[in-house]
Coordinates of N, CA and C in Angstrom, one line a residue:
M1 N 91.6 -79.2 21.9 CA 91.6 -77.9 22.6 C 93.0 -77.5 22.9
D2 N 93.2 -76.2 22.7 CA 94.6 -75.7 22.9 C 94.8 -75.5 24.4
T3 N 96.1 -75.7 24.8 CA 96.5 -75.5 26.1 C 97.3 -74.2 26.3
V4 N 97.0 -73.4 27.2 CA 97.6 -72.1 27.4 C 98.3 -72.1 28.8
A5 N 99.5 -71.8 28.9 CA 100.2 -71.7 30.2 C 100.4 -70.3 30.6
N6 N 99.9 -70.1 31.9 CA 100.1 -68.8 32.5 C 101.1 -68.9 33.6
V7 N 102.2 -68.2 33.6 CA 103.2 -68.3 34.7 C 103.3 -67.0 35.5
S8 N 103.2 -67.1 36.8 CA 103.4 -66.0 37.6 C 104.3 -66.3 38.8
A9 N 104.9 -65.3 39.4 CA 105.9 -65.5 40.5 C 105.5 -64.5 41.6
Q10 N 105.4 -65.0 42.8 CA 105.1 -64.2 43.9 C 105.8 -64.7 45.2
Q11 N 106.6 -63.9 45.8 CA 107.3 -64.3 47.0 C 108.1 -65.6 46.8
G12 N 108.7 -65.8 45.6 CA 109.6 -66.9 45.4 C 108.8 -68.2 45.0
V13 N 107.5 -68.2 44.9 CA 106.7 -69.3 44.5 C 106.2 -69.1 43.1
V14 N 106.5 -70.0 42.2 CA 106.1 -69.9 40.8 C 104.9 -70.8 40.6
T15 N 103.8 -70.3 40.1 CA 102.6 -71.1 39.8 C 102.4 -71.2 38.3
V16 N 102.2 -72.4 37.8 CA 102.0 -72.6 36.4 C 100.6 -73.2 36.2
E17 N 99.7 -72.6 35.5 CA 98.4 -73.0 35.3 C 98.2 -73.3 33.8
Y18 N 97.6 -74.5 33.6 CA 97.3 -74.9 32.2 C 95.8 -74.8 32.0
V19 N 95.3 -74.0 31.1 CA 93.9 -73.7 30.9 C 93.5 -74.4 29.6
G20 N 92.4 -75.1 29.6 CA 91.8 -75.7 28.4 C 92.3 -77.1 28.2
T21 N 92.9 -77.7 29.2 CA 93.3 -79.1 29.1 C 92.2 -80.0 29.7
T22 N 91.7 -81.0 29.0 CA 90.7 -81.9 29.5 C 91.4 -83.1 30.0
M23 N 91.1 -83.5 31.3 CA 91.7 -84.6 31.9 C 90.6 -85.5 32.5
N24 N 90.9 -86.8 32.5 CA 90.0 -87.8 33.2 C 90.5 -88.0 34.6
H25 N 89.9 -87.4 35.6 CA 90.4 -87.4 37.0 C 89.9 -88.7 37.7
G26 N 89.1 -89.5 37.1 CA 88.7 -90.7 37.8 C 87.6 -90.3 38.8
T27 N 87.2 -91.3 39.6 CA 86.2 -91.1 40.6 C 86.6 -91.7 41.9
G28 N 85.8 -91.4 42.9 CA 86.0 -92.0 44.2 C 87.2 -91.4 45.0
S29 N 88.0 -92.3 45.5 CA 89.1 -91.9 46.5 C 90.1 -90.9 45.8
E30 N 90.3 -91.0 44.5 CA 91.4 -90.2 43.9 C 91.2 -88.8 44.1
K31 N 89.9 -88.3 44.2 CA 89.6 -86.9 44.4 C 90.0 -86.4 45.8
T32 N 90.3 -87.2 46.7 CA 90.6 -86.8 48.1 C 92.1 -86.7 48.3
L33 N 92.9 -87.0 47.2 CA 94.4 -87.0 47.3 C 95.0 -85.9 46.5
L34 N 96.0 -85.3 47.0 CA 96.8 -84.3 46.2 C 98.0 -85.0 45.6
G35 N 98.1 -84.9 44.3 CA 99.3 -85.5 43.6 C 100.5 -84.7 43.8
V36 N 101.6 -85.4 44.0 CA 102.9 -84.7 44.3 C 104.0 -85.4 43.5
V37 N 104.7 -84.7 42.6 CA 105.9 -85.2 41.9 C 107.1 -84.6 42.6
L38 N 108.0 -85.5 43.1 CA 109.2 -85.0 43.8 C 110.3 -84.8 42.7
A39 N 110.8 -83.6 42.7 CA 111.9 -83.3 41.8 C 112.9 -82.4 42.4
G40 N 113.2 -82.6 43.7 CA 114.1 -81.7 44.4 C 115.4 -82.3 44.7
G41 N 115.7 -83.5 44.1 CA 117.0 -84.1 44.4 C 118.2 -83.5 43.7
R42 N 119.4 -83.8 44.1 CA 120.6 -83.2 43.5 C 121.0 -83.9 42.2
S43 N 120.6 -85.1 42.0 CA 120.9 -85.9 40.8 C 122.5 -86.1 40.7
S44 N 123.1 -86.2 41.8 CA 124.6 -86.2 41.8 C 125.2 -87.4 41.1
R45 N 124.5 -88.6 41.3 CA 125.0 -89.8 40.6 C 124.8 -89.8 39.1
M46 N 123.7 -89.1 38.7 CA 123.4 -89.0 37.3 C 124.3 -88.0 36.6
G47 N 124.7 -87.0 37.3 CA 125.6 -86.0 36.6 C 124.8 -84.9 35.9
Q48 N 123.5 -85.0 35.9 CA 122.6 -83.9 35.3 C 121.3 -84.1 36.0
D49 N 120.4 -83.1 35.8 CA 119.1 -83.1 36.4 C 118.3 -84.2 35.9
K50 N 117.9 -85.2 36.7 CA 117.2 -86.3 36.2 C 115.8 -85.9 35.7
A51 N 115.2 -84.9 36.3 CA 113.9 -84.5 35.9 C 113.8 -84.1 34.4
L52 N 115.0 -83.7 33.8 CA 115.0 -83.2 32.5 C 115.5 -84.2 31.5
L53 N 115.8 -85.4 31.9 CA 116.2 -86.5 31.0 C 115.1 -86.7 30.0
E54 N 115.4 -86.9 28.8 CA 114.4 -87.1 27.7 C 114.2 -88.5 27.3
L55 N 112.9 -88.9 27.0 CA 112.6 -90.2 26.4 C 112.7 -90.0 24.9
S56 N 112.5 -91.1 24.2 CA 112.7 -91.1 22.8 C 111.8 -90.2 22.0
D57 N 110.7 -89.8 22.6 CA 109.7 -88.9 21.9 C 110.0 -87.5 22.3
G58 N 111.0 -87.2 23.1 CA 111.4 -85.9 23.6 C 110.7 -85.4 24.9
T59 N 109.8 -86.3 25.4 CA 109.2 -86.0 26.7 C 110.2 -86.2 27.8
T60 N 110.2 -85.2 28.7 CA 111.1 -85.3 29.9 C 110.5 -86.3 31.0
L61 N 111.3 -86.8 31.9 CA 110.8 -87.6 33.0 C 109.8 -86.8 33.8
L62 N 110.1 -85.5 34.0 CA 109.2 -84.7 34.7 C 107.8 -84.6 34.1
E63 N 107.8 -84.4 32.8 CA 106.5 -84.3 32.1 C 105.8 -85.6 32.2
R64 N 106.5 -86.7 32.0 CA 105.9 -88.1 32.1 C 105.2 -88.3 33.4
Q65 N 105.9 -87.9 34.5 CA 105.3 -88.2 35.8 C 104.1 -87.2 36.1
L66 N 104.2 -86.0 35.7 CA 103.1 -85.1 35.9 C 101.9 -85.5 35.2
R67 N 102.1 -86.1 34.0 CA 100.9 -86.6 33.2 C 100.3 -87.8 33.9
R68 N 101.2 -88.7 34.5 CA 100.7 -89.8 35.2 C 99.7 -89.4 36.3
L69 N 100.1 -88.5 37.1 CA 99.3 -88.1 38.2 C 98.1 -87.2 37.8
S70 N 98.3 -86.4 36.8 CA 97.2 -85.5 36.3 C 96.1 -86.3 35.7
S71 N 96.4 -87.5 35.2 CA 95.3 -88.4 34.6 C 94.5 -89.0 35.7
L72 N 94.9 -89.0 37.0 CA 94.2 -89.6 38.1 C 93.7 -88.7 39.1
L73 N 94.3 -87.5 39.2 CA 94.0 -86.6 40.3 C 93.6 -85.2 39.9
P74 N 92.7 -84.5 40.6 CA 92.3 -83.2 40.2 C 93.3 -82.1 40.4
K75 N 94.3 -82.3 41.2 CA 95.4 -81.3 41.4 C 96.7 -82.0 41.7
V76 N 97.7 -81.4 41.1 CA 99.1 -82.0 41.2 C 100.0 -80.8 41.5
V77 N 101.0 -81.0 42.5 CA 102.0 -80.0 42.7 C 103.4 -80.7 42.4
L78 N 104.3 -79.8 42.1 CA 105.7 -80.3 41.8 C 106.6 -79.8 43.0
S79 N 107.1 -80.8 43.7 CA 108.0 -80.5 44.9 C 109.4 -80.2 44.4
V80 N 110.0 -79.0 44.6 CA 111.3 -78.7 44.1 C 112.1 -78.0 45.2
R81 N 113.4 -78.0 45.0 CA 114.3 -77.2 45.8 C 114.2 -75.8 45.2
D82 N 115.0 -74.8 45.8 CA 115.0 -73.5 45.3 C 115.8 -73.4 44.0
R83 N 115.2 -73.5 42.9 CA 115.9 -73.5 41.6 C 115.0 -72.9 40.6
D84 N 115.6 -72.5 39.5 CA 114.9 -71.8 38.4 C 114.2 -72.8 37.5
Y85 N 112.8 -72.9 37.5 CA 112.1 -73.8 36.6 C 111.3 -73.0 35.6
A86 N 111.9 -71.9 35.1 CA 111.2 -71.1 34.1 C 111.0 -71.9 32.8
F87 N 111.8 -73.0 32.6 CA 111.6 -73.8 31.4 C 110.2 -74.5 31.4
L88 N 109.5 -74.5 32.5 CA 108.2 -75.1 32.5 C 107.2 -74.5 31.5
Q89 N 107.4 -73.2 31.3 CA 106.5 -72.5 30.4 C 106.5 -73.1 29.0
K90 N 107.7 -73.6 28.6 CA 107.9 -74.1 27.3 C 107.7 -75.6 27.3
R91 N 108.1 -76.3 28.4 CA 108.2 -77.8 28.3 C 107.0 -78.5 28.7
L92 N 106.3 -78.0 29.7 CA 105.2 -78.8 30.3 C 103.9 -78.5 29.5
T93 N 103.3 -79.5 28.9 CA 102.0 -79.4 28.2 C 101.1 -80.5 28.6
A94 N 99.8 -80.3 28.5 CA 98.9 -81.4 28.8 C 99.1 -82.0 30.2
C95 N 99.5 -81.2 31.2 CA 99.7 -81.7 32.5 C 98.8 -81.2 33.5
G96 N 97.7 -80.5 33.1 CA 96.7 -80.0 34.0 C 97.3 -78.8 34.7
R97 N 96.8 -78.6 35.9 CA 97.2 -77.4 36.7 C 98.3 -77.9 37.7
V98 N 99.5 -77.3 37.5 CA 100.7 -77.7 38.3 C 101.2 -76.5 39.1
R99 N 101.3 -76.7 40.4 CA 101.9 -75.6 41.2 C 103.3 -76.1 41.7
L100 N 104.3 -75.2 41.6 CA 105.6 -75.5 42.2 C 105.6 -75.2 43.6
L101 N 106.0 -76.2 44.4 CA 106.0 -76.2 45.9 C 107.4 -76.3 46.4
P102 N 108.1 -75.3 46.8 CA 109.4 -75.4 47.4 C 109.4 -76.2 48.7
D103 N 110.5 -76.9 48.9 CA 110.7 -77.7 50.2 C 110.6 -76.8 51.4
E104 N 110.1 -77.2 52.5 CA 110.0 -76.4 53.7 C 111.4 -76.1 54.2
T105 N 112.3 -77.1 54.1 CA 113.7 -77.0 54.7 C 114.7 -77.5 53.6
D106 N 115.7 -76.7 53.4 CA 116.7 -77.0 52.4 C 117.7 -78.1 52.9
E107 N 118.2 -78.9 51.9 CA 119.3 -79.8 52.1 C 119.0 -80.9 53.1
I108 N 117.8 -81.4 53.1 CA 117.6 -82.5 54.1 C 117.0 -83.7 53.3
G109 N 116.9 -83.7 52.0 CA 116.4 -84.8 51.3 C 114.9 -84.8 51.1
P110 N 114.3 -85.9 50.7 CA 112.9 -85.9 50.3 C 111.9 -85.7 51.5
L111 N 112.3 -85.9 52.7 CA 111.4 -85.7 53.8 C 110.9 -84.2 53.9
G112 N 111.8 -83.3 53.5 CA 111.4 -81.9 53.4 C 110.3 -81.7 52.4
G113 N 110.4 -82.3 51.2 CA 109.4 -82.2 50.2 C 108.1 -82.8 50.7
I114 N 108.1 -84.0 51.4 CA 106.9 -84.6 52.0 C 106.3 -83.7 52.9
A115 N 107.0 -83.0 53.8 CA 106.5 -82.1 54.8 C 105.8 -80.9 54.1
S116 N 106.4 -80.3 53.1 CA 105.8 -79.2 52.4 C 104.5 -79.7 51.7
A117 N 104.5 -80.8 51.1 CA 103.3 -81.3 50.4 C 102.2 -81.6 51.3
L118 N 102.5 -82.3 52.5 CA 101.5 -82.6 53.4 C 100.9 -81.3 54.0
G119 N 101.7 -80.3 54.2 CA 101.2 -79.0 54.7 C 100.3 -78.4 53.7
E120 N 100.6 -78.5 52.4 CA 99.7 -78.0 51.3 C 98.4 -78.7 51.3
A121 N 98.5 -80.1 51.4 CA 97.3 -80.9 51.4 C 96.4 -80.6 52.6
E122 N 97.0 -80.4 53.7 CA 96.2 -80.1 54.9 C 95.5 -78.7 54.7
K123 N 96.2 -77.8 54.2 CA 95.6 -76.4 54.0 C 94.4 -76.5 53.1
E124 N 94.5 -77.3 52.1 CA 93.5 -77.4 51.0 C 92.5 -78.5 51.3
H125 N 92.5 -79.1 52.5 CA 91.5 -80.1 52.9 C 91.5 -81.4 52.1
F126 N 92.7 -81.8 51.6 CA 92.9 -83.1 51.1 C 93.1 -84.1 52.2
A127 N 92.8 -85.4 52.0 CA 93.0 -86.4 53.0 C 94.5 -86.8 53.0
G128 N 95.2 -86.6 51.9 CA 96.6 -87.0 51.9 C 97.2 -86.7 50.6
I129 N 98.4 -87.2 50.3 CA 99.1 -87.0 49.1 C 99.5 -88.3 48.4
L130 N 99.4 -88.4 47.1 CA 99.9 -89.5 46.4 C 101.3 -89.0 45.8
V131 N 102.4 -89.6 46.3 CA 103.7 -89.2 46.0 C 104.3 -90.0 44.9
L132 N 105.0 -89.4 43.9 CA 105.7 -90.1 42.8 C 107.0 -89.4 42.5
P133 N 108.1 -90.1 42.6 CA 109.4 -89.5 42.3 C 109.6 -89.3 40.8
C134 N 110.3 -88.3 40.4 CA 110.5 -88.0 38.9 C 111.3 -89.1 38.2
D135 N 112.1 -89.9 39.0 CA 113.0 -90.8 38.4 C 112.5 -92.3 38.4
M136 N 111.2 -92.5 38.4 CA 110.6 -93.8 38.3 C 109.7 -93.9 37.1
P137 N 110.2 -93.8 35.9 CA 109.4 -93.7 34.7 C 108.6 -94.9 34.2
L138 N 108.9 -96.1 34.7 CA 108.2 -97.3 34.3 C 106.9 -97.5 35.0
I139 N 106.7 -96.8 36.1 CA 105.4 -97.0 36.8 C 104.2 -96.5 35.9
T140 N 103.1 -97.2 36.1 CA 102.0 -97.0 35.2 C 100.8 -96.4 36.0
E141 N 99.9 -95.7 35.2 CA 98.7 -95.2 35.8 C 97.9 -96.4 36.5
G142 N 97.9 -97.6 35.9 CA 97.2 -98.7 36.5 C 97.7 -99.1 37.8
L143 N 99.0 -99.1 38.0 CA 99.6 -99.4 39.3 C 99.3 -98.3 40.4
L144 N 99.3 -97.0 39.9 CA 99.0 -96.0 40.8 C 97.5 -96.0 41.2
A145 N 96.6 -96.4 40.3 CA 95.2 -96.5 40.6 C 95.0 -97.7 41.6
R146 N 95.8 -98.8 41.5 CA 95.7 -99.9 42.4 C 96.1 -99.4 43.8
L147 N 97.2 -98.6 43.9 CA 97.7 -98.1 45.1 C 96.6 -97.2 45.8
T148 N 96.0 -96.3 45.1 CA 95.0 -95.5 45.7 C 93.8 -96.3 46.2
G149 N 93.4 -97.3 45.4 CA 92.4 -98.2 45.8 C 92.7 -99.0 47.1
F150 N 94.0 -99.4 47.2 CA 94.5 -100.1 48.4 C 94.4 -99.2 49.6
W151 N 94.8 -98.0 49.4 CA 94.8 -97.0 50.5 C 93.3 -96.8 50.9
H152 N 92.4 -96.7 50.0 CA 91.0 -96.5 50.3 C 90.4 -97.6 51.2
E153 N 91.0 -98.8 51.1 CA 90.5 -99.9 52.0 C 90.8 -99.6 53.4
A154 N 91.9 -98.8 53.7 CA 92.3 -98.6 55.1 C 92.8 -97.1 55.2
P155 N 92.0 -96.1 55.0 CA 92.5 -94.7 54.9 C 93.0 -94.2 56.2
E156 N 92.8 -95.0 57.3 CA 93.3 -94.6 58.6 C 94.9 -94.8 58.7
T157 N 95.4 -95.6 57.8 CA 96.9 -95.9 57.8 C 97.6 -94.6 57.4
L158 N 98.7 -94.3 58.0 CA 99.4 -93.0 57.8 C 100.2 -93.0 56.5
V159 N 100.8 -94.2 56.2 CA 101.6 -94.3 55.0 C 101.2 -95.6 54.3
T160 N 100.8 -95.6 53.1 CA 100.5 -96.7 52.3 C 101.4 -96.8 51.1
A161 N 102.4 -97.7 51.1 CA 103.5 -97.7 50.1 C 103.5 -98.9 49.2
L162 N 104.1 -98.8 48.0 CA 104.4 -99.9 47.2 C 105.6 -100.7 47.7
E163 N 105.5 -102.0 47.6 CA 106.6 -102.9 48.1 C 106.9 -103.9 47.0
E164 N 108.2 -104.1 46.7 CA 108.6 -105.1 45.7 C 108.5 -106.5 46.3
S165 N 108.4 -107.5 45.5 CA 108.3 -108.8 46.0 C 109.5 -109.2 46.9
S166 N 110.6 -108.6 46.7 CA 111.8 -108.9 47.5 C 111.7 -108.3 48.9
G167 N 110.7 -107.4 49.1 CA 110.6 -106.8 50.4 C 111.0 -105.4 50.5
R168 N 111.5 -104.8 49.4 CA 111.9 -103.4 49.4 C 110.7 -102.5 49.3
V169 N 110.6 -101.6 50.3 CA 109.5 -100.7 50.4 C 109.9 -99.4 49.8
H170 N 108.9 -98.8 49.0 CA 109.2 -97.5 48.4 C 108.4 -96.4 49.0
P171 N 108.9 -95.7 50.0 CA 108.1 -94.6 50.6 C 107.9 -93.4 49.7
L172 N 108.6 -93.3 48.6 CA 108.3 -92.2 47.7 C 107.4 -92.6 46.5
A173 N 106.9 -93.8 46.6 CA 105.8 -94.2 45.7 C 104.7 -94.7 46.6
A174 N 104.0 -93.7 47.2 CA 103.1 -94.0 48.3 C 102.1 -93.0 48.5
V175 N 101.1 -93.3 49.3 CA 100.1 -92.3 49.8 C 100.5 -92.0 51.3
W176 N 100.6 -90.7 51.5 CA 100.9 -90.3 52.9 C 99.7 -89.5 53.4
S177 N 99.1 -89.9 54.5 CA 98.0 -89.2 55.1 C 98.4 -87.9 55.7
V178 N 97.5 -86.9 55.7 CA 97.8 -85.6 56.3 C 98.0 -85.8 57.8
R179 N 97.5 -86.9 58.4 CA 97.7 -87.1 59.8 C 99.1 -87.5 60.1
A180 N 99.9 -87.8 59.1 CA 101.3 -88.1 59.3 C 102.2 -86.8 59.5
L181 N 101.6 -85.7 59.2 CA 102.3 -84.4 59.2 C 103.0 -84.1 60.6
P182 N 102.3 -84.3 61.7 CA 103.0 -84.0 63.0 C 104.2 -85.0 63.2
F183 N 104.1 -86.2 62.8 CA 105.2 -87.1 62.9 C 106.4 -86.7 62.0
V184 N 106.1 -86.2 60.8 CA 107.1 -85.8 59.9 C 107.8 -84.6 60.4
R185 N 107.1 -83.6 60.9 CA 107.6 -82.4 61.4 C 108.5 -82.6 62.7
K186 N 108.0 -83.6 63.5 CA 108.8 -84.0 64.7 C 110.1 -84.6 64.3
A187 N 110.1 -85.4 63.3 CA 111.3 -86.0 62.8 C 112.3 -85.0 62.2
L188 N 111.8 -84.0 61.5 CA 112.6 -82.9 61.0 C 113.2 -82.1 62.1
A189 N 112.4 -81.8 63.1 CA 112.9 -81.1 64.2 C 114.0 -81.8 65.0
S190 N 114.0 -83.1 65.0 CA 115.0 -83.9 65.7 C 116.2 -84.2 64.9
G191 N 116.2 -83.8 63.6 CA 117.3 -84.0 62.8 C 117.4 -85.4 62.2
D192 N 116.4 -86.2 62.3 CA 116.4 -87.5 61.7 C 115.5 -87.5 60.5
Y193 N 116.2 -87.6 59.3 CA 115.5 -87.3 58.0 C 115.1 -88.6 57.3
S194 N 115.1 -89.7 58.0 CA 114.8 -91.0 57.4 C 113.3 -91.1 57.1
L195 N 112.9 -91.4 55.9 CA 111.5 -91.6 55.6 C 110.9 -92.7 56.4
R196 N 111.6 -93.8 56.5 CA 111.0 -95.0 57.2 C 110.8 -94.8 58.7
R197 N 111.7 -94.0 59.3 CA 111.6 -93.8 60.7 C 110.8 -92.6 61.1
A198 N 110.4 -91.8 60.1 CA 109.6 -90.6 60.4 C 108.2 -91.0 61.0
V199 N 107.7 -92.1 60.5 CA 106.4 -92.6 61.0 C 106.6 -94.0 61.4
G200 N 106.1 -94.3 62.6 CA 106.3 -95.7 63.2 C 105.8 -96.8 62.3
A201 N 106.5 -97.9 62.4 CA 106.2 -99.1 61.5 C 104.7 -99.5 61.6
Q202 N 104.1 -99.3 62.8 CA 102.7 -99.7 63.0 C 101.7 -98.9 62.2
Y203 N 102.2 -97.8 61.7 CA 101.3 -96.9 60.9 C 101.5 -97.1 59.4
W204 N 102.3 -98.1 59.0 CA 102.5 -98.3 57.6 C 101.7 -99.5 57.1
R205 N 101.4 -99.5 55.8 CA 100.7 -100.6 55.1 C 101.3 -100.6 53.7
T206 N 101.6 -101.8 53.2 CA 102.2 -101.9 51.9 C 101.4 -102.8 50.9
L207 N 101.5 -102.4 49.7 CA 100.9 -103.2 48.6 C 102.0 -103.9 47.9
V208 N 102.1 -105.3 48.1 CA 103.2 -106.1 47.6 C 102.9 -106.5 46.2
L209 N 103.9 -106.2 45.3 CA 103.8 -106.5 43.9 C 104.2 -107.9 43.6
D210 N 103.7 -108.4 42.4 CA 104.1 -109.6 41.9 C 105.5 -109.5 41.4
P211 N 106.3 -110.5 41.4 CA 107.7 -110.4 41.0 C 107.9 -109.8 39.6
K212 N 107.1 -110.1 38.7 CA 107.2 -109.6 37.4 C 106.9 -108.1 37.3
E213 N 106.3 -107.6 38.3 CA 105.9 -106.1 38.4 C 107.0 -105.3 39.0
D214 N 108.0 -105.9 39.7 CA 109.0 -105.1 40.4 C 109.7 -104.1 39.5
V215 N 109.9 -104.5 38.2 CA 110.6 -103.6 37.3 C 109.9 -102.2 37.2
L216 N 108.6 -102.1 37.5 CA 107.9 -100.9 37.4 C 108.4 -99.9 38.4
L217 N 109.1 -100.3 39.4 CA 109.6 -99.4 40.4 C 111.1 -99.1 40.3
A218 N 111.6 -99.4 39.1 CA 113.0 -99.1 38.9 C 113.3 -97.6 38.9
N219 N 114.4 -97.2 39.5 CA 114.8 -95.8 39.6 C 115.9 -95.6 38.6
A220 N 115.9 -94.4 38.0 CA 117.0 -93.9 37.1 C 117.9 -93.0 37.9
N221 N 118.9 -93.6 38.7 CA 119.8 -92.8 39.5 C 121.1 -92.6 38.9
T222 N 121.5 -93.5 38.0 CA 122.8 -93.4 37.3 C 122.7 -93.5 35.8
P223 N 123.7 -93.1 35.0 CA 123.6 -93.2 33.6 C 123.3 -94.6 33.1
R224 N 123.9 -95.6 33.8 CA 123.7 -97.0 33.4 C 122.2 -97.4 33.7
E225 N 121.7 -97.0 34.8 CA 120.3 -97.4 35.1 C 119.3 -96.7 34.1
W226 N 119.7 -95.5 33.7 CA 118.9 -94.7 32.8 C 118.9 -95.4 31.4
Q227 N 120.0 -95.9 31.0 CA 120.1 -96.6 29.7 C 119.2 -97.9 29.7
E228 N 119.3 -98.6 30.8 CA 118.5 -99.8 31.0 C 117.0 -99.5 30.9
I229 N 116.6 -98.4 31.5 CA 115.2 -98.1 31.5 C 114.8 -97.6 30.1
R230 N 115.6 -96.9 29.4 CA 115.3 -96.5 28.1 C 115.1 -97.7 27.2
K231 N 115.9 -98.7 27.4 CA 115.8 -100.0 26.6 C 114.5 -100.6 26.8
R232 N 114.1 -100.7 28.1 CA 112.8 -101.3 28.5 C 111.6 -100.6 27.9
L233 N 111.7 -99.2 27.9 CA 110.6 -98.4 27.3 C 110.6 -98.6 25.8
A234 N 111.7 -98.7 25.2 CA 111.8 -98.9 23.8 C 111.2 -100.2 23.3
S235 N 111.4 -101.2 24.2 CA 110.8 -102.6 23.8 C 109.4 -102.7 24.2
D236 N 108.8 -101.7 24.9 CA 107.4 -101.7 25.4 C 107.1 -102.9 26.3
A237 N 108.2 -103.3 27.0 CA 108.0 -104.5 27.8 C 107.1 -104.3 29.1
C238 N 107.0 -103.0 29.4 CA 106.3 -102.7 30.7 C 104.9 -102.2 30.5
G239 N 104.5 -102.0 29.2 CA 103.2 -101.4 29.0 C 102.0 -102.2 29.5
A240 N 102.0 -103.5 29.4 CA 100.8 -104.3 29.8 C 100.8 -104.6 31.3
L241 N 101.9 -104.4 32.0 CA 101.9 -104.7 33.4 C 101.0 -103.7 34.2
A242 N 100.5 -104.2 35.3 CA 99.7 -103.4 36.3 C 98.4 -102.9 35.6
G243 N 98.0 -103.5 34.5 CA 96.7 -103.2 34.0 C 96.5 -102.1 33.1
M244 N 97.6 -101.3 32.7 CA 97.5 -100.2 31.9 C 98.7 -99.9 31.1
R245 N 98.6 -99.6 29.8 CA 99.8 -99.3 29.0 C 100.2 -97.8 29.3
S246 N 101.5 -97.5 28.9 CA 102.1 -96.2 29.2 C 101.3 -95.1 28.6

């Protein structure tokens, strides 16, 4: 089936809708979460927009992550700063319906994107958001499905995040409940933009990975890290981890 992109702009918000794309949204808890790809960073250490880095098949990191979430969730938004994403009309295909969501507040880091996305989720009666950064390309649909299942076991938790075996927690690879929104907005108002401090530790729950799975959470922040990730993808070393191939 052909995919047709309709792009419109109104009051600074660009909406991109893909018509005629068939997706498997899964069942159960996935339908109560809004998918969010974070692409509002400055990419200062990379020296270019990380979201537009291309894989060997020409797919951008942004496209890859949107497809990850669109395969699991009925709706996905793209969290961005105020920048021109007109290229979406040409570049994004087979990604479902994607809405560009500008950060609530400029220049404060990812917490602003989380606040905007939680506000959108609350308005549309989602239970929370499944967040995925654009620069974590090794993560698989299988691991994301495990995360949503883990969240479903205790949906009263405000933040359910992935944790490496070393103890490093990834608040940007996580489910954030809409009930965390008052805490996030209070943190923004206080000028404290730390993701970990925005919500008290007693409201967090983490899914701890097996040591061999830690690589799935690797970030591409620098050219060197990006080259390492490209090598891993080329070798297909990550495909069988977390229960699903890329």
